[in-house]
Short mmCIF file of C-alpha atoms in Angstrom, two decimals:
data_model
loop_
_atom_site.label_atom_id
_atom_site.label_comp_id
_atom_site.label_asym_id
_atom_site.label_seq_id
_atom_site.Cartn_x
_atom_site.Cartn_y
_atom_site.Cartn_z
CA MET A 1 -1.01 3.92 -3.95
CA ALA A 2 1.97 3.92 -6.01
CA PHE A 3 3.90 2.23 -3.84
CA GLY A 4 7.05 3.24 -5.94
CA PRO A 5 9.65 5.64 -8.79
CA VAL A 6 8.04 3.85 -12.37
CA SER A 7 10.79 5.01 -14.68
CA ARG A 8 11.31 8.44 -15.32
CA ALA A 9 12.46 8.50 -18.20
CA LEU A 10 8.52 6.63 -19.05
CA ARG A 11 6.80 9.11 -17.79
CA SER A 12 9.01 11.93 -19.30
CA ALA A 13 8.47 10.19 -23.58
CA ALA A 14 4.84 10.33 -22.76
CA ARG A 15 4.50 13.81 -21.85
CA GLY A 16 6.65 14.95 -24.66
CA ARG A 17 3.63 14.43 -27.15
CA ALA A 18 1.42 17.04 -24.75
CA VAL A 19 1.02 20.85 -25.77
CA ILE A 20 3.92 22.15 -25.42
CA SER A 21 5.08 25.69 -24.28
CA VAL A 22 8.35 26.89 -23.22
CA PHE A 23 7.85 26.21 -19.32
CA ALA A 24 6.30 23.04 -19.77
CA ALA A 25 9.09 22.33 -22.15
CA ALA A 26 11.77 23.32 -18.76
CA ALA A 27 9.85 20.92 -17.15
CA LEU A 28 9.67 18.13 -18.22
CA THR A 29 13.71 18.21 -19.02
CA GLY A 30 14.57 18.37 -15.64
CA LEU A 31 12.19 15.45 -14.83
CA VAL A 32 14.68 14.04 -18.46
CA SER A 33 17.23 14.48 -16.10
CA GLN A 34 16.31 12.89 -13.12
CA PRO A 35 18.13 9.60 -12.00
CA VAL A 36 15.42 7.00 -13.47
CA LEU A 37 14.40 4.33 -11.23
CA GLY A 38 12.80 1.77 -13.68
CA HIS A 39 11.39 -0.60 -13.40
CA ALA A 40 13.54 -4.54 -14.29
CA VAL A 41 11.24 -5.64 -16.98
CA GLY A 42 12.68 -7.19 -21.11
CA LYS A 43 10.88 -6.42 -24.03
CA PRO A 44 7.40 -6.68 -25.07
CA PHE A 45 6.15 -10.72 -25.10
CA GLN A 46 4.41 -11.46 -28.09
CA SER A 47 1.29 -13.39 -25.83
CA PRO A 48 -0.14 -16.74 -27.56
CA ILE A 49 -3.77 -15.92 -27.80
CA PRO A 50 -5.31 -12.03 -27.28
CA LEU A 51 -4.83 -10.11 -24.75
CA TRP A 52 -9.38 -9.60 -24.39
CA MET A 53 -9.99 -13.88 -24.26
CA GLN A 54 -6.67 -13.71 -21.07
CA LEU A 55 -8.14 -10.95 -19.30
CA ALA A 56 -11.81 -12.57 -19.74
CA GLY A 57 -10.60 -15.37 -18.25
CA ALA A 58 -10.07 -14.11 -15.26
CA GLY A 59 -12.93 -12.04 -14.84
CA ILE A 60 -14.63 -15.66 -15.20
CA ALA A 61 -12.41 -16.66 -12.20
CA VAL A 62 -12.84 -13.83 -10.35
CA ALA A 63 -16.14 -14.76 -10.06
CA ALA A 64 -16.26 -18.43 -9.90
CA SER A 65 -15.18 -17.59 -6.73
CA PHE A 66 -17.84 -15.93 -5.78
CA VAL A 67 -20.08 -18.67 -6.38
CA VAL A 68 -17.67 -21.57 -4.52
CA SER A 69 -17.51 -18.66 -1.71
CA GLY A 70 -21.71 -19.01 -1.18
CA ALA A 71 -21.35 -22.85 -0.55
CA ILE A 72 -17.74 -22.52 1.33
CA VAL A 73 -18.00 -19.68 3.64
CA THR A 74 -20.39 -21.18 6.37
CA GLY A 75 -19.48 -18.77 9.82
CA GLY A 76 -19.32 -14.91 10.15
CA THR A 77 -20.58 -13.99 13.25
CA ASP A 78 -18.43 -15.60 15.94
CA GLU A 79 -14.85 -15.26 16.76
CA PRO A 80 -12.09 -16.06 13.87
CA ARG A 81 -10.46 -19.45 14.16
CA TYR A 82 -7.86 -20.56 12.21
CA PRO A 83 -4.76 -23.02 13.34
CA HIS A 84 -1.58 -20.51 14.22
CA LEU A 85 1.58 -21.10 15.77
CA ALA A 86 3.32 -19.11 18.28
CA ILE A 87 7.06 -18.08 17.65
CA PRO A 88 8.83 -18.99 21.08
CA LEU A 89 9.50 -15.50 23.05
CA LEU A 90 13.57 -15.90 22.83
CA PRO A 91 14.31 -15.58 19.08
CA SER A 92 10.94 -12.97 18.96
CA LEU A 93 13.27 -11.02 21.04
CA VAL A 94 16.34 -11.00 19.24
CA ILE A 95 15.59 -10.08 15.63
CA HIS A 96 12.86 -6.80 17.17
CA TRP A 97 15.89 -5.30 18.88
CA LEU A 98 18.01 -6.14 15.43
CA LEU A 99 14.99 -5.12 13.24
CA GLY A 100 15.08 -1.61 15.27
CA ALA A 101 18.80 -1.72 15.33
CA THR A 102 18.30 -2.10 10.96
CA GLY A 103 15.37 0.36 11.09
CA LEU A 104 17.60 4.06 12.58
CA LEU A 105 20.71 2.81 10.51
CA TRP A 106 18.58 1.90 6.92
CA TRP A 107 16.76 5.46 7.50
CA TYR A 108 19.36 7.67 8.92
CA GLY A 109 21.40 6.38 7.25
CA ALA A 110 19.61 7.38 4.25
CA ILE A 111 19.41 10.81 4.98
CA VAL A 112 23.43 10.75 5.89
CA ALA A 113 23.82 9.95 2.22
CA ALA A 114 21.68 12.35 0.86
CA PHE A 115 23.69 15.37 2.93
CA LEU A 116 26.66 14.34 2.69
CA ILE A 117 27.60 12.41 -0.42
CA GLY A 118 24.20 13.98 -2.15
CA GLY A 119 25.00 14.58 -6.52
CA GLU A 120 23.12 12.02 -8.96
CA THR A 121 24.10 8.45 -5.41
CA PRO A 122 20.90 6.87 -6.06
CA VAL A 123 21.39 6.05 -2.69
CA PRO A 124 18.88 7.76 -0.64
CA ALA A 125 16.06 7.30 -3.24
CA ILE A 126 16.49 3.59 -3.06
CA GLY A 127 16.70 3.49 0.18
CA LEU A 128 13.25 5.40 0.09
CA TRP A 129 11.29 4.89 -2.48
CA ILE A 130 12.28 1.21 -3.20
CA PHE A 131 12.59 -0.32 0.46
CA VAL A 132 10.45 1.39 2.69
CA TRP A 133 7.69 2.74 -0.15
CA VAL A 134 7.70 -0.33 -2.07
CA GLY A 135 9.74 -3.03 -0.19
CA LEU A 136 8.20 -2.67 2.97
CA PRO A 137 4.51 -3.30 1.64
CA ILE A 138 4.69 -6.36 -0.96
CA ALA A 139 7.50 -7.38 2.30
CA SER A 140 4.35 -7.60 4.53
CA VAL A 141 1.74 -9.22 2.05
CA LEU A 142 4.24 -11.99 1.42
CA LEU A 143 5.52 -12.27 5.55
CA GLY A 144 4.05 -9.56 8.00
CA ASN A 145 4.85 -6.63 9.11
CA PRO A 146 7.61 -6.07 10.49
CA TRP A 147 7.20 -2.45 11.11
CA PRO A 148 6.07 -2.96 15.25
CA SER A 149 10.50 -3.41 15.69
CA LEU A 150 12.06 -1.94 11.89
CA SER A 151 9.92 1.23 12.66
CA PRO A 152 13.20 4.09 13.16
CA PHE A 153 10.12 6.45 15.18
CA ARG A 154 9.26 4.24 17.60
CA THR A 155 12.95 3.28 18.43
CA SER A 156 14.09 7.55 18.89
CA PHE A 157 10.80 8.76 20.86
CA THR A 158 11.52 5.09 22.93
CA LEU A 159 14.92 6.77 22.94
CA LEU A 160 14.12 9.83 23.88
CA GLU A 161 11.67 9.64 26.07
CA ARG A 162 14.17 7.34 28.49
CA PHE A 163 16.50 10.48 27.92
CA ALA A 164 13.90 12.67 29.88
CA ARG A 165 12.99 10.74 32.09
CA PHE A 166 16.57 9.98 33.12
CA VAL A 167 17.70 13.95 32.88
CA GLY A 168 14.01 14.39 35.56
CA PHE A 169 11.16 14.45 33.57
CA ASP A 170 8.23 12.37 33.43
CA ARG A 171 7.11 12.29 30.15
CA LEU A 172 7.72 13.67 27.14
CA ASP A 173 3.97 14.80 25.17
CA LEU A 174 2.80 17.23 26.70
CA GLY A 175 -0.54 15.69 27.67
CA LEU A 176 -3.47 16.95 24.77
CA VAL A 177 -5.63 14.91 23.91
CA TYR A 178 -5.98 13.58 20.34
CA PRO A 179 -9.53 13.61 18.57
CA PRO A 180 -11.62 11.11 17.72
CA ARG A 181 -13.19 12.74 15.68
CA ALA A 182 -10.12 13.56 13.23
CA ALA A 183 -9.77 9.60 12.92
CA ARG A 184 -7.40 8.27 10.43
CA TRP A 185 -7.12 11.24 8.55
CA PRO A 186 -3.83 12.77 9.08
CA ALA A 187 -2.80 9.52 8.27
CA VAL A 188 -5.07 9.48 4.67
CA LEU A 189 -3.62 12.94 3.94
CA LEU A 190 0.39 12.35 4.32
CA LEU A 191 -0.55 9.28 2.14
CA PHE A 192 -1.45 11.06 -0.79
CA ALA A 193 1.36 13.65 0.07
CA GLY A 194 3.33 11.08 -0.49
CA ILE A 195 1.75 9.59 -3.82
CA TRP A 196 1.92 12.85 -5.10
CA SER A 197 5.32 13.02 -3.39
CA GLU A 198 6.36 10.04 -5.64
CA LEU A 199 4.27 10.63 -9.10
CA VAL A 200 3.64 14.49 -9.00
CA LEU A 201 6.74 16.34 -7.81
CA PRO A 202 9.86 17.08 -10.35
CA GLY A 203 13.12 15.54 -8.75
CA ALA A 204 11.49 13.37 -6.18
CA THR A 205 14.25 11.16 -6.57
CA GLU A 206 17.53 13.44 -6.53
CA ALA A 207 19.34 13.33 -2.92
CA GLY A 208 18.87 16.31 -1.55
CA SER A 209 15.27 16.01 -2.82
CA VAL A 210 14.85 12.37 -0.93
CA GLY A 211 16.84 13.61 2.13
CA ALA A 212 14.49 16.78 2.59
CA LEU A 213 10.90 14.68 2.49
CA MET A 214 12.66 12.40 4.96
CA VAL A 215 13.74 14.81 7.24
CA GLY A 216 10.21 16.73 7.37
CA TYR A 217 8.44 13.20 7.79
CA THR A 218 10.29 12.63 10.36
CA LEU A 219 10.46 16.11 12.54
CA VAL A 220 6.13 15.53 11.63
CA THR A 221 5.48 11.98 12.99
CA LEU A 222 7.97 13.56 16.26
CA VAL A 223 6.58 16.92 16.61
CA GLY A 224 3.21 14.55 16.74
CA MET A 225 4.07 12.01 19.07
CA ALA A 226 5.44 14.77 21.56
CA CYS A 227 2.02 16.68 21.13
CA PHE A 228 -0.91 13.71 21.54
CA GLY A 229 1.51 10.63 22.79
CA ARG A 230 2.88 8.13 20.94
CA VAL A 231 -0.02 5.77 21.44
CA ALA A 232 -2.39 8.19 19.57
CA TRP A 233 0.06 9.79 17.10
CA LEU A 234 1.25 5.91 15.72
CA ARG A 235 -2.37 4.42 15.92
CA ASN A 236 -3.99 7.22 14.05
CA ALA A 237 -1.56 9.21 11.88
CA GLU A 238 1.83 7.62 11.36
CA LEU A 239 1.55 7.12 7.74
CA PHE A 240 4.40 3.63 7.75
CA GLU A 241 2.29 1.88 11.62
CA VAL A 242 -1.17 2.50 9.80
CA LEU A 243 -0.29 1.28 5.50
CA LEU A 244 1.50 -1.37 6.91
CA GLY A 245 -0.70 -2.33 10.18
CA TRP A 246 -3.35 -3.05 7.53
CA LEU A 247 -1.24 -4.91 4.85
CA GLY A 248 0.22 -7.08 7.49
CA ARG A 249 -2.54 -8.33 7.48
CA ILE A 250 -2.51 -10.70 4.60
CA GLY A 251 0.21 -12.08 5.67
CA PRO A 252 1.62 -14.48 7.72
CA LEU A 253 3.03 -13.31 10.25
CA GLY A 254 1.30 -11.75 12.73
CA ARG A 255 1.70 -10.51 16.97
CA ARG A 256 -1.03 -12.07 19.58
CA ALA A 257 -1.21 -9.81 23.08
CA VAL A 258 0.36 -11.99 25.32
CA GLU A 259 -0.27 -9.40 28.92
CA ALA A 260 -3.87 -8.85 29.09
CA ASN A 261 -3.10 -5.20 30.72
CA VAL A 262 -2.11 -4.36 27.02
CA CYS A 263 -5.90 -4.39 26.27
CA ALA A 264 -7.15 -1.96 28.88
CA GLY A 265 -8.93 0.56 27.30
CA CYS A 266 -8.37 -0.30 24.22
CA LEU A 267 -10.72 1.77 22.29
CA GLU A 268 -10.81 -1.03 19.16
CA ARG A 269 -12.79 -2.80 22.05
CA CYS A 270 -10.62 -5.95 21.69
CA HIS A 271 -10.63 -8.79 24.03
CA PRO A 272 -8.21 -9.83 26.08
CA ASP A 273 -7.61 -13.90 24.86
CA HIS A 274 -8.00 -12.67 21.88
CA CYS A 275 -6.62 -9.62 20.72
CA VAL A 276 -3.77 -10.19 17.20
CA ASP A 277 -2.58 -7.42 15.41
CA CYS A 278 -4.85 -4.09 17.09
CA PRO A 279 -3.68 -1.32 15.93
CA GLU A 280 -3.88 1.16 19.57
CA CYS A 281 -2.54 -2.24 20.92
CA ALA A 282 0.43 -3.04 18.89
CA ALA A 283 0.94 1.05 19.09
CA ALA A 284 1.21 0.59 22.80
CA ALA A 285 2.92 -2.62 23.82
CA ASP A 286 6.11 -3.23 24.44
CA SER A 287 7.93 -6.28 22.86
CA THR A 288 7.84 -8.96 25.92
CA GLU A 289 3.75 -8.15 25.89
CA ARG A 290 3.08 -9.26 21.68
CA ARG A 291 3.93 -12.84 20.72
CA PRO A 292 4.74 -12.90 16.96
CA GLU A 293 3.10 -16.79 15.79
CA LEU A 294 3.11 -18.02 12.20
CA ARG A 295 -0.92 -18.65 10.75
CA PRO A 296 -2.38 -19.46 6.76
CA TRP A 297 -2.08 -15.84 4.64
CA PHE A 298 -5.55 -13.78 4.68
CA ALA A 299 -6.69 -15.33 7.78
CA GLY A 300 -5.57 -11.97 10.09
CA LEU A 301 -8.04 -9.44 8.21
CA THR A 302 -10.66 -12.55 9.10
CA GLU A 303 -9.69 -10.44 13.04
CA VAL A 304 -10.58 -6.58 11.68
CA ARG A 305 -14.26 -5.98 13.09
CA ARG A 306 -14.56 -1.88 13.06
CA GLY A 307 -14.01 0.66 10.44
CA GLY A 308 -14.71 4.13 9.41
CA TRP A 309 -14.88 6.63 6.33
CA SER A 310 -10.94 7.34 6.96
CA ASP A 311 -9.94 3.62 6.57
CA ALA A 312 -12.14 3.56 3.28
CA ALA A 313 -10.49 5.89 1.97
CA PHE A 314 -7.00 5.59 3.58
CA ILE A 315 -7.35 1.74 1.93
CA VAL A 316 -9.15 2.81 -1.08
CA LEU A 317 -6.18 5.16 -1.58
CA ALA A 318 -3.70 2.92 -1.26
CA LEU A 319 -5.47 0.81 -4.51
CA ALA A 320 -6.00 4.49 -6.49
CA GLY A 321 -2.67 5.71 -6.07
CA VAL A 322 -1.12 2.14 -7.74
CA SER A 323 -3.73 1.89 -10.17
CA TYR A 324 -2.09 5.42 -10.76
CA ASP A 325 0.77 4.74 -11.60
CA GLY A 326 0.26 2.30 -14.16
CA LEU A 327 -2.62 4.04 -16.16
CA ARG A 328 -0.02 6.96 -15.76
CA GLN A 329 1.83 4.38 -18.94
CA THR A 330 -1.47 3.43 -21.09
CA GLY A 331 -1.70 5.89 -23.95
CA LEU A 332 -5.27 6.45 -22.76
CA TRP A 333 -4.62 8.04 -19.71
CA GLN A 334 -1.37 10.07 -21.63
CA GLU A 335 -4.06 11.57 -23.92
CA ILE A 336 -6.57 12.32 -21.04
CA GLU A 337 -3.41 13.83 -19.83
CA ASN A 338 -2.55 16.40 -22.52
CA ARG A 339 -5.89 16.86 -22.68
CA LEU A 340 -5.70 18.27 -19.25
CA LEU A 341 -2.57 19.83 -19.60
CA SER A 342 -3.63 21.74 -22.89
CA VAL A 343 -6.79 23.04 -20.21
CA VAL A 344 -5.30 23.47 -17.05
CA GLN A 345 -1.59 25.65 -19.16
CA ALA A 346 -4.58 28.29 -20.17
CA SER A 347 -4.80 29.80 -16.54
CA LEU A 348 -1.67 28.73 -14.89
CA GLY A 349 0.41 28.31 -17.15
CA GLY A 350 4.59 26.27 -17.56
CA PHE A 351 5.17 24.44 -14.66
CA LYS A 352 2.42 25.07 -12.38
CA ALA A 353 -0.11 23.19 -15.26
CA PHE A 354 2.08 20.64 -15.24
CA LEU A 355 1.79 20.17 -11.36
CA ALA A 356 -2.31 20.99 -12.09
CA ALA A 357 -2.42 18.56 -13.93
CA GLY A 358 -0.94 15.49 -11.80
CA THR A 359 -2.40 17.11 -9.50
CA LEU A 360 -5.86 16.84 -10.11
CA GLY A 361 -5.11 13.55 -11.92
CA LEU A 362 -4.32 11.49 -8.90
CA LEU A 363 -6.89 12.75 -6.45
CA GLY A 364 -9.93 12.50 -9.84
CA THR A 365 -8.35 8.79 -9.34
CA TRP A 366 -8.45 8.37 -6.43
CA LEU A 367 -12.09 10.44 -5.24
CA LEU A 368 -13.76 8.39 -8.61
CA PHE A 369 -12.76 4.47 -6.45
CA LEU A 370 -14.04 5.70 -3.77
CA VAL A 371 -17.01 6.87 -5.68
CA VAL A 372 -17.95 3.28 -6.79
CA PHE A 373 -16.72 1.36 -4.01
CA VAL A 374 -19.34 4.05 -1.87
CA VAL A 375 -22.42 2.98 -4.07
CA GLY A 376 -21.22 0.08 -3.78
CA ALA A 377 -21.58 -0.61 -0.45
CA ALA A 378 -24.56 1.48 0.10
CA ILE A 379 -26.60 -1.35 -2.52
CA THR A 380 -25.32 -3.67 -0.23
CA ARG A 381 -26.67 -2.07 3.00
CA ARG A 382 -29.76 -1.90 0.78
CA LEU A 383 -29.94 -5.82 -0.33
CA SER A 384 -29.12 -6.45 3.26
CA GLU A 385 -32.03 -7.89 5.61
CA GLY A 386 -32.65 -7.82 9.33
CA ALA A 387 -30.75 -4.86 11.32
CA ARG A 388 -28.32 -2.58 8.97
CA PRO A 389 -25.59 -1.24 10.18
CA GLY A 390 -24.57 2.20 9.51
CA LEU A 391 -22.95 2.93 5.94
CA GLY A 392 -19.85 4.21 7.91
CA SER A 393 -19.28 0.68 9.29
CA LEU A 394 -19.98 -0.63 6.50
CA VAL A 395 -17.61 0.82 4.39
CA GLY A 396 -14.86 0.81 6.55
CA ALA A 397 -15.45 -3.26 7.08
CA TYR A 398 -15.55 -3.97 4.00
CA ALA A 399 -12.28 -1.70 2.61
CA ALA A 400 -10.54 -4.26 4.75
CA ALA A 401 -11.52 -6.47 2.14
CA LEU A 402 -9.75 -4.46 -0.49
CA LEU A 403 -6.52 -4.92 0.88
CA PRO A 404 -5.74 -8.62 -0.74
CA ILE A 405 -6.25 -6.16 -4.44
CA ALA A 406 -4.25 -3.65 -3.33
CA GLY A 407 -1.68 -6.46 -2.15
CA GLY A 408 -1.44 -8.14 -5.50
CA TYR A 409 -1.48 -5.66 -7.56
CA MET A 410 1.77 -3.82 -5.86
CA ILE A 411 3.23 -7.34 -6.24
CA ALA A 412 2.82 -7.39 -9.99
CA HIS A 413 3.51 -3.54 -10.17
CA TYR A 414 6.44 -3.75 -8.89
CA LEU A 415 8.33 -6.98 -8.06
CA THR A 416 10.47 -5.92 -9.82
CA LEU A 417 11.67 -3.17 -9.11
CA VAL A 418 12.22 -4.21 -6.22
CA ILE A 419 15.27 -6.98 -7.16
CA GLN A 420 16.51 -4.93 -9.28
CA GLY A 421 17.14 -2.87 -5.89
CA VAL A 422 18.57 -5.69 -4.43
CA ALA A 423 20.70 -6.94 -6.94
CA TRP A 424 22.60 -2.96 -7.10
CA ILE A 425 23.62 -2.92 -3.43
CA PRO A 426 26.64 -4.13 -4.01
CA ASP A 427 27.73 -2.11 -6.96
CA LEU A 428 26.57 0.42 -4.84
CA ALA A 429 28.79 -0.93 -1.83
CA ARG A 430 31.44 -0.11 -3.67
CA ASP A 431 30.86 3.29 -5.74
CA PRO A 432 27.69 4.78 -3.57
CA LEU A 433 27.41 6.50 -8.02
CA ALA A 434 26.65 3.09 -8.96
CA PRO A 435 23.91 2.94 -12.12
CA ALA A 436 21.27 0.38 -12.10
CA PRO A 437 23.24 -3.32 -12.94
CA ALA A 438 21.46 -4.61 -16.39
CA LEU A 439 19.50 -6.98 -15.17
CA GLU A 440 16.10 -7.91 -17.59
CA ILE A 441 14.30 -10.30 -15.90
CA PRO A 442 11.56 -12.19 -18.31
CA THR A 443 8.96 -10.46 -19.80
CA SER A 444 6.61 -13.24 -20.08
CA LEU A 445 7.44 -14.52 -16.28
CA VAL A 446 6.19 -10.88 -15.19
CA TRP A 447 3.32 -11.12 -16.83
CA TYR A 448 2.11 -14.26 -15.32
CA LEU A 449 3.27 -13.34 -12.01
CA SER A 450 0.84 -10.40 -12.58
CA VAL A 451 -2.04 -12.81 -13.79
CA ALA A 452 -1.71 -14.75 -10.66
CA ALA A 453 -1.12 -12.70 -7.86
CA ILE A 454 -4.26 -10.23 -8.80
CA VAL A 455 -6.13 -12.79 -9.94
CA LEU A 456 -5.26 -14.60 -5.58
CA GLY A 457 -6.27 -11.58 -4.42
CA HIS A 458 -9.34 -10.62 -5.61
CA ILE A 459 -10.50 -14.34 -5.25
CA ALA A 460 -8.71 -13.97 -1.15
CA ALA A 461 -10.84 -10.25 -1.95
CA ILE A 462 -13.91 -12.57 -2.86
CA PHE A 463 -14.36 -14.61 -0.16
CA LEU A 464 -13.56 -12.07 3.04
CA SER A 465 -16.38 -9.55 1.65
CA HIS A 466 -18.98 -12.89 1.69
CA ARG A 467 -17.65 -13.20 4.68
CA ILE A 468 -18.23 -9.83 6.42
CA ALA A 469 -21.70 -10.20 3.99
CA ARG A 470 -22.78 -13.97 5.96
CA ARG A 471 -22.33 -11.33 8.83
CA ASP A 472 -24.53 -8.39 8.59
CA ALA A 473 -26.95 -10.29 6.01
CA PRO A 474 -27.36 -13.48 7.26
CA GLN A 475 -30.86 -14.45 5.58
CA ARG A 476 -29.38 -13.56 2.08
CA PRO A 477 -25.30 -13.12 1.75
CA LEU A 478 -24.99 -13.75 -1.57
CA ARG A 479 -27.68 -11.52 -2.27
CA ALA A 480 -26.37 -8.28 -0.73
CA GLY A 481 -23.00 -9.42 -2.29
CA VAL A 482 -23.32 -9.06 -5.52
CA PRO A 483 -23.12 -5.40 -5.66
CA LEU A 484 -18.76 -5.45 -4.24
CA ALA A 485 -18.10 -8.42 -6.59
CA SER A 486 -19.19 -7.54 -9.34
CA LEU A 487 -17.08 -4.68 -9.19
CA MET A 488 -13.81 -6.82 -8.15
CA VAL A 489 -14.65 -8.94 -11.27
CA ALA A 490 -14.16 -5.32 -12.99
CA TYR A 491 -11.21 -4.14 -11.17
CA THR A 492 -9.85 -7.59 -11.60
CA VAL A 493 -9.82 -7.20 -15.56
CA LEU A 494 -9.17 -3.15 -15.40
CA SER A 495 -5.54 -3.64 -13.73
CA LEU A 496 -4.94 -6.83 -15.75
CA TRP A 497 -5.21 -4.75 -18.50
CA ILE A 498 -3.24 -1.46 -17.22
CA ILE A 499 0.17 -3.97 -16.87
CA ALA A 500 -0.37 -5.48 -19.50
CA GLN A 501 0.06 -2.18 -22.56
CA PRO A 502 3.37 -1.74 -22.25
CA ILE A 503 4.70 -5.62 -21.58
CA VAL A 504 2.18 -7.39 -23.71
CA GLU A 505 1.69 -7.52 -27.40
CA GLU A 506 -1.18 -8.85 -29.05
CA PRO A 507 -0.13 -12.29 -31.29
CA THR A 508 -0.31 -12.36 -35.22
CA ALA A 509 -2.22 -13.87 -37.59
CA VAL A 510 0.55 -16.94 -37.92
CA LEU A 511 1.02 -17.87 -34.19
CA MET A 512 -2.71 -18.11 -33.77
CA ASP A 513 -2.37 -20.08 -36.29
CA ALA A 514 0.17 -22.66 -34.77
CA VAL A 515 -1.92 -22.48 -31.86
CA ILE A 516 -5.43 -23.50 -33.20
CA VAL A 517 -3.06 -25.82 -35.31
CA GLY A 518 -1.13 -27.20 -31.32
#
């Protein structure tokens, strides 16, 4: 997923080399005039060793972790066991209330700023694209999922329910039954729409556009809850609820049910004695029925027991979206996009061709990632012995192992953007039209942090996928894990190559000689 706006200036300059028609040139000119929300990265740095050697080393490290996991991971069929420390109820309730108030002010404040201030103010774009679209996923990976407390939609609907009861209504929703076959496909469609709006739709950072997007999504969410009920809509369709719920399993902060009745009738079939971060119970419980606890990073992913096609499509889309955002900054993709644009221009012409090329690029990247992943899972299923789970269940289960990869890539690709947004706040508090601060983070630091985040994410994914293989193919788990492990090694190399393109330069012969001599 593309978690945040990349510099519009970079994109516009890249597309300037495309086959230009009068209408396409007008569309690109409109893009150049938009406010820029760029990464606070300095000039490209010259690597002391060739890039291919670094990529090979990262791939070897991930491949070696697959062998190590075979010796270390010995469980897989029992309940997850890991140390955890409960957080006292009173501090957790205070933080819950503070986050609830913050979420309301944050979301609706950005909407008010979009329509009252308008113009060139970056406040709404920062509030949505940096702090929600980028910042919250990274915060979920590093700390834990804050959305059950922070969500303005939960708080708004709760307040509306209380008002409805005050005036004499028994319930606010219409009581429609959410169709089970719909699963989480509404969340998949909303995620695609969000990525498309951020990466393809012109003017997505303008105050009016951001305000319209936020108002539209607020209405969709509240109407959905009013039709199907809070629990069904939040569990299956609310984009941030699903996204941050998945990513929050990586972080060290989880939420455990402390009231047995919370799990009554849960479609996830969670156990009341061991219900941690269950998506349905998270939507149904109030703040006193679940208690936060500290745990090791990645431990929450061992709690995942079920999955389906929509879960796999959602997680792969999140990964494909952020990869597509990075690919668009490479020379290779610019050539592909230019050729695609020249083809669709002949039939659509101008602005429609520009939108079609971007849409096809995003859709094609997602479908390619999804097909490759499903083929890998199908081969894994074929190599398994004994009782084989259905392909949909297997794909959904292994998709959860991709979450550390997505989290690592988000940190690598967008952490600098979040830092820039935070540094921007003091200036915007004084002047809502203030330009972005002149903040440059050393490019070498960005590169090595990216390498560490991506490699660590892939190693965690290797261990998690091996745990699943021991559960589903206990006779020969290493053999069953080879296909997906191979894909993870390949994606390690690809993702680092994408990150490196705009920031890493190959070493000169003089520098190489100095490294060898040294």
